[in-house]
Amino acid sequence: MCRMSALAATALALVLSASPALAFPFGKSADKAGDKAGDKAPAAAAPAPRKASAQERAQVARLDPLARAAFWAHEAEVDANDAEAGIKLSQALRQMGNYDDALQAAERALIVAPNDVEALLEAARSQVGRGQGFYAIDPARRAEKLAPRDWRIPSLLGVAYEQASRYDEALAAHRQALALAPDNPVALGNLGMFYASRGDTAKAEATLRQAAARPDAPIAVRQNLALVVGLSGRIDEAERLVRQDLPPEMVENNLAWLRSAQAPSTPSAPSARSWESLRTP
């Protein structure tokens, strides 16, 4: 198997579940002269749960995924028909690597809003995260019919087709994403990783360098460039790229993974963890 096939792995180190237990305060009064047996004041009714305001919802976007998952889980419990809460909960869970629960949240949102593009995209992303790209194709195609000019959809479809081993369709989808959003670093990065997964390291590196040169390139693009460079044997250059964004302990983990990937495999050697699992906090 080509070493680049390791790029298809999506195992994540952090898999957390957020389903916060909700407790509401109950008031209790006592007779000032002392309670007598059987003469207790009735417990006050629990305050009705309320939905967060628009301002509160906007502020929660700055929180970490675990806190956002707790917030949106509460919102979804308060109102089961709140599609936004379901979508945001799915997104937070997915970012934590909890793909199964993220998928369930997205599917609940789709019951309420079956034609919501963001809900369809979250369902597709969760399936891709689970490594089940075939099942991401249908919701992504439904989203594409609703938003044919949204570059995110063919870019996501490209990854889903890759996982389904439909490589010609994957390449066409990645190119379509770039036709809709030329020079977009995410679309370029996904195309670059497609080339890498197919063993074309030269095209992969060139495309990822183009993506990484964009001022709005996300960290993942630079880290994937470092991965391709490192697997090409240029560990020192990969180290310089990795150190731009990651703390020292994660850098050392990633470099150890790259060195192990360069070493000849032996029957007694432990199986290598994926790069993604090493660079995910």
mmCIF file of C-alpha atoms in Angstrom:
data_model
loop_
_atom_site.group_PDB
_atom_site.id
_atom_site.type_symbol
_atom_site.label_atom_id
_atom_site.label_comp_id
_atom_site.label_asym_id
_atom_site.label_seq_id
_atom_site.Cartn_x
_atom_site.Cartn_y
_atom_site.Cartn_z
ATOM 1 C CA MET A 1 0.000 0.000 0.000
ATOM 2 C CA CYS A 2 1.297 3.494 -0.838
ATOM 3 C CA ARG A 3 2.291 5.489 2.212
ATOM 4 C CA MET A 4 0.035 8.255 1.004
ATOM 5 C CA SER A 5 -2.961 6.008 1.545
ATOM 6 C CA ALA A 6 -2.515 6.800 5.234
ATOM 7 C CA LEU A 7 -3.908 10.224 4.404
ATOM 8 C CA ALA A 8 -7.365 8.721 4.098
ATOM 9 C CA ALA A 9 -7.420 7.853 7.819
ATOM 10 C CA THR A 10 -9.671 10.070 9.910
ATOM 11 C CA ALA A 11 -9.249 8.571 13.395
ATOM 12 C CA LEU A 12 -9.444 11.261 16.051
ATOM 13 C CA ALA A 13 -7.875 11.208 19.489
ATOM 14 C CA LEU A 14 -10.554 13.314 21.124
ATOM 15 C CA VAL A 15 -14.021 11.781 21.187
ATOM 16 C CA LEU A 16 -16.220 13.442 23.746
ATOM 17 C CA SER A 17 -19.941 13.372 24.368
ATOM 18 C CA ALA A 18 -21.840 16.368 25.613
ATOM 19 C CA SER A 19 -25.275 15.709 27.014
ATOM 20 C CA PRO A 20 -25.406 17.981 30.048
ATOM 21 C CA ALA A 21 -27.700 17.174 32.916
ATOM 22 C CA LEU A 22 -29.993 20.120 33.449
ATOM 23 C CA ALA A 23 -31.052 21.038 36.968
ATOM 24 C CA PHE A 24 -33.467 23.824 37.770
ATOM 25 C CA PRO A 25 -33.594 25.343 41.287
ATOM 26 C CA PHE A 26 -36.570 24.744 43.491
ATOM 27 C CA GLY A 27 -37.414 27.161 46.282
ATOM 28 C CA LYS A 28 -38.566 26.064 49.744
ATOM 29 C CA SER A 29 -39.961 28.166 52.610
ATOM 30 C CA ALA A 30 -40.256 27.304 56.285
ATOM 31 C CA ASP A 31 -42.480 28.636 59.056
ATOM 32 C CA LYS A 32 -40.509 31.212 61.039
ATOM 33 C CA ALA A 33 -41.676 29.714 64.366
ATOM 34 C CA GLY A 34 -40.546 26.255 63.258
ATOM 35 C CA ASP A 35 -42.248 23.602 61.172
ATOM 36 C CA LYS A 36 -44.678 21.216 62.763
ATOM 37 C CA ALA A 37 -44.963 17.642 61.584
ATOM 38 C CA GLY A 38 -47.078 17.552 58.445
ATOM 39 C CA ASP A 39 -47.132 21.357 58.233
ATOM 40 C CA LYS A 40 -44.546 22.030 55.521
ATOM 41 C CA ALA A 41 -44.780 24.877 53.054
ATOM 42 C CA PRO A 42 -45.442 23.720 49.481
ATOM 43 C CA ALA A 43 -42.440 23.684 47.174
ATOM 44 C CA ALA A 44 -42.322 26.527 44.687
ATOM 45 C CA ALA A 45 -42.905 25.585 41.059
ATOM 46 C CA ALA A 46 -39.813 25.173 38.917
ATOM 47 C CA PRO A 47 -39.230 28.161 36.652
ATOM 48 C CA ALA A 48 -40.089 27.396 33.066
ATOM 49 C CA PRO A 49 -36.956 26.923 30.950
ATOM 50 C CA ARG A 50 -36.400 29.746 28.505
ATOM 51 C CA LYS A 51 -34.670 29.956 25.182
ATOM 52 C CA ALA A 52 -31.533 32.033 24.928
ATOM 53 C CA SER A 53 -31.761 35.452 23.363
ATOM 54 C CA ALA A 54 -30.306 36.252 19.952
ATOM 55 C CA GLN A 55 -27.454 38.071 21.690
ATOM 56 C CA GLU A 56 -26.689 35.082 23.915
ATOM 57 C CA ARG A 57 -26.697 32.800 20.902
ATOM 58 C CA ALA A 58 -24.275 35.067 19.079
ATOM 59 C CA GLN A 59 -21.925 35.198 22.056
ATOM 60 C CA VAL A 60 -21.707 31.413 22.410
ATOM 61 C CA ALA A 61 -19.926 31.177 19.053
ATOM 62 C CA ARG A 62 -16.744 32.322 20.820
ATOM 63 C CA LEU A 63 -16.764 29.374 23.235
ATOM 64 C CA ASP A 64 -14.915 26.072 22.837
ATOM 65 C CA PRO A 65 -16.776 23.130 21.229
ATOM 66 C CA LEU A 66 -17.581 21.429 24.546
ATOM 67 C CA ALA A 67 -19.202 24.563 25.977
ATOM 68 C CA ARG A 68 -21.075 25.167 22.722
ATOM 69 C CA ALA A 69 -22.339 21.595 22.718
ATOM 70 C CA ALA A 70 -23.685 22.024 26.258
ATOM 71 C CA PHE A 71 -25.363 25.319 25.343
ATOM 72 C CA TRP A 72 -27.024 24.025 22.184
ATOM 73 C CA ALA A 73 -28.058 20.762 23.842
ATOM 74 C CA HIS A 74 -29.985 22.856 26.364
ATOM 75 C CA GLU A 75 -31.551 24.934 23.607
ATOM 76 C CA ALA A 76 -32.613 21.791 21.747
ATOM 77 C CA GLU A 77 -34.134 20.383 24.937
ATOM 78 C CA VAL A 78 -36.088 23.566 25.581
ATOM 79 C CA ASP A 79 -37.490 23.536 22.033
ATOM 80 C CA ALA A 80 -37.322 20.304 20.064
ATOM 81 C CA ASN A 81 -38.410 22.229 16.940
ATOM 82 C CA ASP A 82 -35.428 24.592 17.083
ATOM 83 C CA ALA A 83 -33.572 23.647 13.904
ATOM 84 C CA GLU A 84 -30.760 26.132 14.571
ATOM 85 C CA ALA A 85 -30.046 24.508 17.928
ATOM 86 C CA GLY A 86 -29.865 21.076 16.326
ATOM 87 C CA ILE A 87 -27.530 22.273 13.587
ATOM 88 C CA LYS A 88 -25.220 24.092 15.989
ATOM 89 C CA LEU A 89 -25.204 21.113 18.358
ATOM 90 C CA SER A 90 -24.255 18.833 15.478
ATOM 91 C CA GLN A 91 -21.459 21.178 14.452
ATOM 92 C CA ALA A 92 -19.995 21.356 17.972
ATOM 93 C CA LEU A 93 -20.148 17.590 18.454
ATOM 94 C CA ARG A 94 -18.520 17.021 15.085
ATOM 95 C CA GLN A 95 -15.693 19.406 15.922
ATOM 96 C CA MET A 96 -15.106 17.341 19.066
ATOM 97 C CA GLY A 97 -14.904 14.169 16.994
ATOM 98 C CA ASN A 98 -18.219 12.778 18.261
ATOM 99 C CA TYR A 99 -19.527 11.967 14.806
ATOM 100 C CA ASP A 100 -22.293 9.538 15.729
ATOM 101 C CA ASP A 101 -24.015 12.001 18.063
ATOM 102 C CA ALA A 102 -23.375 14.819 15.583
ATOM 103 C CA LEU A 103 -25.186 12.819 12.928
ATOM 104 C CA GLN A 104 -28.136 12.193 15.234
ATOM 105 C CA ALA A 105 -28.409 15.917 16.021
ATOM 106 C CA ALA A 106 -28.306 16.816 12.317
ATOM 107 C CA GLU A 107 -30.945 14.231 11.488
ATOM 108 C CA ARG A 108 -33.228 15.587 14.217
ATOM 109 C CA ALA A 109 -32.816 19.056 12.730
ATOM 110 C CA LEU A 110 -33.731 17.685 9.307
ATOM 111 C CA ILE A 111 -37.011 16.339 10.675
ATOM 112 C CA VAL A 112 -37.932 19.934 11.559
ATOM 113 C CA ALA A 113 -36.313 21.561 8.520
ATOM 114 C CA PRO A 114 -35.851 18.963 5.749
ATOM 115 C CA ASN A 115 -34.693 21.564 3.224
ATOM 116 C CA ASP A 116 -32.199 23.367 5.429
ATOM 117 C CA VAL A 117 -28.870 23.459 3.590
ATOM 118 C CA GLU A 118 -26.788 23.737 6.769
ATOM 119 C CA ALA A 119 -28.550 20.748 8.351
ATOM 120 C CA LEU A 120 -27.947 18.697 5.204
ATOM 121 C CA LEU A 121 -24.283 19.717 5.180
ATOM 122 C CA GLU A 122 -23.851 18.774 8.846
ATOM 123 C CA ALA A 123 -25.374 15.361 8.180
ATOM 124 C CA ALA A 124 -22.979 14.861 5.255
ATOM 125 C CA ARG A 125 -19.947 16.086 7.215
ATOM 126 C CA SER A 126 -20.762 13.764 10.097
ATOM 127 C CA GLN A 127 -20.939 10.807 7.729
ATOM 128 C CA VAL A 128 -17.585 11.760 6.232
ATOM 129 C CA GLY A 129 -16.156 12.074 9.735
ATOM 130 C CA ARG A 130 -17.389 8.555 10.465
ATOM 131 C CA GLY A 131 -15.609 7.357 7.344
ATOM 132 C CA GLN A 132 -18.958 6.638 5.695
ATOM 133 C CA GLY A 133 -18.649 8.897 2.686
ATOM 134 C CA PHE A 134 -21.124 6.882 0.640
ATOM 135 C CA TYR A 135 -23.906 7.923 3.010
ATOM 136 C CA ALA A 136 -22.814 11.565 2.807
ATOM 137 C CA ILE A 137 -23.496 11.718 -0.917
ATOM 138 C CA ASP A 138 -27.295 11.851 -0.719
ATOM 139 C CA PRO A 139 -27.605 14.747 1.790
ATOM 140 C CA ALA A 140 -24.841 16.632 -0.008
ATOM 141 C CA ARG A 141 -26.587 16.253 -3.356
ATOM 142 C CA ARG A 142 -29.854 17.432 -1.809
ATOM 143 C CA ALA A 143 -28.026 20.484 -0.482
ATOM 144 C CA GLU A 144 -26.498 21.088 -3.914
ATOM 145 C CA LYS A 145 -29.941 21.255 -5.525
ATOM 146 C CA LEU A 146 -30.947 23.904 -2.985
ATOM 147 C CA ALA A 147 -27.711 25.920 -3.220
ATOM 148 C CA PRO A 148 -26.039 25.179 -6.582
ATOM 149 C CA ARG A 149 -23.582 28.083 -6.257
ATOM 150 C CA ASP A 150 -22.223 27.097 -2.836
ATOM 151 C CA TRP A 151 -18.637 25.884 -3.351
ATOM 152 C CA ARG A 152 -18.621 24.054 -0.006
ATOM 153 C CA ILE A 153 -20.998 21.421 -1.322
ATOM 154 C CA PRO A 154 -18.984 20.058 -4.271
ATOM 155 C CA SER A 155 -15.833 20.266 -2.140
ATOM 156 C CA LEU A 156 -17.518 18.100 0.496
ATOM 157 C CA LEU A 157 -18.908 15.820 -2.204
ATOM 158 C CA GLY A 158 -15.371 15.363 -3.495
ATOM 159 C CA VAL A 159 -14.273 13.985 -0.137
ATOM 160 C CA ALA A 160 -17.383 11.789 0.094
ATOM 161 C CA TYR A 161 -16.749 10.361 -3.372
ATOM 162 C CA GLU A 162 -13.140 9.633 -2.379
ATOM 163 C CA GLN A 163 -14.301 7.612 0.597
ATOM 164 C CA ALA A 164 -16.709 5.751 -1.671
ATOM 165 C CA SER A 165 -13.801 4.970 -4.078
ATOM 166 C CA ARG A 166 -15.501 6.951 -6.863
ATOM 167 C CA TYR A 167 -12.376 8.800 -7.847
ATOM 168 C CA ASP A 168 -13.396 10.271 -11.203
ATOM 169 C CA GLU A 169 -16.465 11.836 -9.605
ATOM 170 C CA ALA A 170 -14.334 13.038 -6.699
ATOM 171 C CA LEU A 171 -11.890 14.868 -8.974
ATOM 172 C CA ALA A 172 -14.751 16.418 -10.948
ATOM 173 C CA ALA A 173 -16.398 17.621 -7.735
ATOM 174 C CA HIS A 174 -13.170 19.183 -6.435
ATOM 175 C CA ARG A 175 -12.683 20.988 -9.722
ATOM 176 C CA GLN A 176 -16.275 22.203 -9.644
ATOM 177 C CA ALA A 177 -15.693 23.655 -6.164
ATOM 178 C CA LEU A 178 -12.707 25.599 -7.485
ATOM 179 C CA ALA A 179 -14.692 26.801 -10.488
ATOM 180 C CA LEU A 180 -17.207 28.286 -8.038
ATOM 181 C CA ALA A 181 -14.526 29.680 -5.707
ATOM 182 C CA PRO A 182 -11.198 30.120 -7.510
ATOM 183 C CA ASP A 183 -8.152 30.100 -5.209
ATOM 184 C CA ASN A 184 -10.266 29.236 -2.168
ATOM 185 C CA PRO A 185 -7.746 27.690 0.279
ATOM 186 C CA VAL A 186 -10.140 25.068 1.622
ATOM 187 C CA ALA A 187 -11.223 23.918 -1.836
ATOM 188 C CA LEU A 188 -7.584 23.881 -2.935
ATOM 189 C CA GLY A 189 -6.587 22.009 0.204
ATOM 190 C CA ASN A 190 -9.202 19.325 -0.365
ATOM 191 C CA LEU A 191 -8.050 18.900 -3.960
ATOM 192 C CA GLY A 192 -4.446 18.688 -2.769
ATOM 193 C CA MET A 193 -5.314 15.929 -0.320
ATOM 194 C CA PHE A 194 -7.162 14.097 -3.085
ATOM 195 C CA TYR A 195 -3.956 14.083 -5.140
ATOM 196 C CA ALA A 196 -2.009 12.925 -2.085
ATOM 197 C CA SER A 197 -4.405 10.062 -1.427
ATOM 198 C CA ARG A 198 -3.974 8.945 -5.037
ATOM 199 C CA GLY A 199 -0.177 8.951 -4.662
ATOM 200 C CA ASP A 200 0.503 12.039 -6.801
ATOM 201 C CA THR A 201 2.767 13.811 -4.306
ATOM 202 C CA ALA A 202 4.021 16.407 -6.803
ATOM 203 C CA LYS A 203 0.514 17.694 -7.597
ATOM 204 C CA ALA A 204 -0.472 17.384 -3.948
ATOM 205 C CA GLU A 205 2.416 19.526 -2.764
ATOM 206 C CA ALA A 206 1.970 22.146 -5.491
ATOM 207 C CA THR A 207 -1.754 22.470 -4.785
ATOM 208 C CA LEU A 208 -1.293 22.606 -1.008
ATOM 209 C CA ARG A 209 1.435 25.252 -1.352
ATOM 210 C CA GLN A 210 -0.948 27.336 -3.434
ATOM 211 C CA ALA A 211 -3.589 26.941 -0.733
ATOM 212 C CA ALA A 212 -1.193 27.677 2.125
ATOM 213 C CA ALA A 213 -0.018 30.879 0.414
ATOM 214 C CA ARG A 214 -3.488 32.388 0.748
ATOM 215 C CA PRO A 215 -3.760 34.816 3.692
ATOM 216 C CA ASP A 216 -7.015 33.202 4.812
ATOM 217 C CA ALA A 217 -5.677 29.645 4.732
ATOM 218 C CA PRO A 218 -6.723 27.658 7.834
ATOM 219 C CA ILE A 219 -4.222 25.807 9.992
ATOM 220 C CA ALA A 220 -5.309 22.440 8.575
ATOM 221 C CA VAL A 221 -4.041 23.422 5.127
ATOM 222 C CA ARG A 222 -0.540 24.183 6.417
ATOM 223 C CA GLN A 223 -0.495 21.029 8.503
ATOM 224 C CA ASN A 224 -1.532 18.911 5.534
ATOM 225 C CA LEU A 225 1.235 20.538 3.505
ATOM 226 C CA ALA A 226 3.647 19.593 6.274
ATOM 227 C CA LEU A 227 2.339 16.031 6.124
ATOM 228 C CA VAL A 228 2.915 15.721 2.377
ATOM 229 C CA VAL A 229 6.362 17.305 2.624
ATOM 230 C CA GLY A 230 7.305 15.038 5.513
ATOM 231 C CA LEU A 231 6.118 11.883 3.783
ATOM 232 C CA SER A 232 8.236 12.939 0.823
ATOM 233 C CA GLY A 233 11.259 12.633 3.131
ATOM 234 C CA ARG A 234 11.867 16.323 3.901
ATOM 235 C CA ILE A 235 11.409 16.102 7.657
ATOM 236 C CA ASP A 236 13.292 19.336 8.445
ATOM 237 C CA GLU A 237 11.026 21.382 6.166
ATOM 238 C CA ALA A 238 7.967 19.641 7.564
ATOM 239 C CA GLU A 239 9.104 20.541 11.070
ATOM 240 C CA ARG A 240 9.365 24.230 10.167
ATOM 241 C CA LEU A 241 5.805 24.163 8.820
ATOM 242 C CA VAL A 242 4.408 22.299 11.811
ATOM 243 C CA ARG A 243 5.992 24.669 14.323
ATOM 244 C CA GLN A 244 4.113 27.623 12.822
ATOM 245 C CA ASP A 245 0.827 26.538 14.380
ATOM 246 C CA LEU A 246 1.280 23.785 16.959
ATOM 247 C CA PRO A 247 2.665 23.681 20.513
ATOM 248 C CA PRO A 248 5.977 21.840 21.055
ATOM 249 C CA GLU A 249 4.502 18.616 22.442
ATOM 250 C CA MET A 250 2.210 18.203 19.427
ATOM 251 C CA VAL A 251 5.101 19.002 17.090
ATOM 252 C CA GLU A 252 7.146 16.202 18.637
ATOM 253 C CA ASN A 253 4.247 13.756 18.307
ATOM 254 C CA ASN A 254 3.755 14.618 14.656
ATOM 255 C CA LEU A 255 7.470 14.388 13.864
ATOM 256 C CA ALA A 256 7.638 11.008 15.581
ATOM 257 C CA TRP A 257 4.739 9.850 13.412
ATOM 258 C CA LEU A 258 6.464 11.089 10.254
ATOM 259 C CA ARG A 259 9.731 9.358 11.155
ATOM 260 C CA SER A 260 7.908 6.119 11.866
ATOM 261 C CA ALA A 261 6.134 6.411 8.520
ATOM 262 C CA GLN A 262 9.529 6.715 6.811
ATOM 263 C CA ALA A 263 10.945 3.656 8.573
ATOM 264 C CA PRO A 264 10.635 0.257 6.870
ATOM 265 C CA SER A 265 7.592 -1.560 8.200
ATOM 266 C CA THR A 266 8.169 -4.779 10.122
ATOM 267 C CA PRO A 267 5.690 -7.403 11.300
ATOM 268 C CA SER A 268 6.469 -6.573 14.932
ATOM 269 C CA ALA A 269 6.153 -2.804 14.556
ATOM 270 C CA PRO A 270 3.047 -1.236 16.112
ATOM 271 C CA SER A 271 0.501 0.143 13.691
ATOM 272 C CA ALA A 272 0.979 3.858 13.074
ATOM 273 C CA ARG A 273 -1.635 6.263 14.275
ATOM 274 C CA SER A 274 -2.965 8.665 11.696
ATOM 275 C CA TRP A 275 -1.546 12.177 11.363
ATOM 276 C CA GLU A 276 -5.016 13.530 12.069
ATOM 277 C CA SER A 277 -5.134 11.764 15.424
ATOM 278 C CA LEU A 278 -1.783 13.270 16.353
ATOM 279 C CA ARG A 279 -2.548 16.842 15.396
ATOM 280 C CA THR A 280 -6.033 16.959 16.894
ATOM 281 C CA PRO A 281 -5.897 18.407 20.435
#
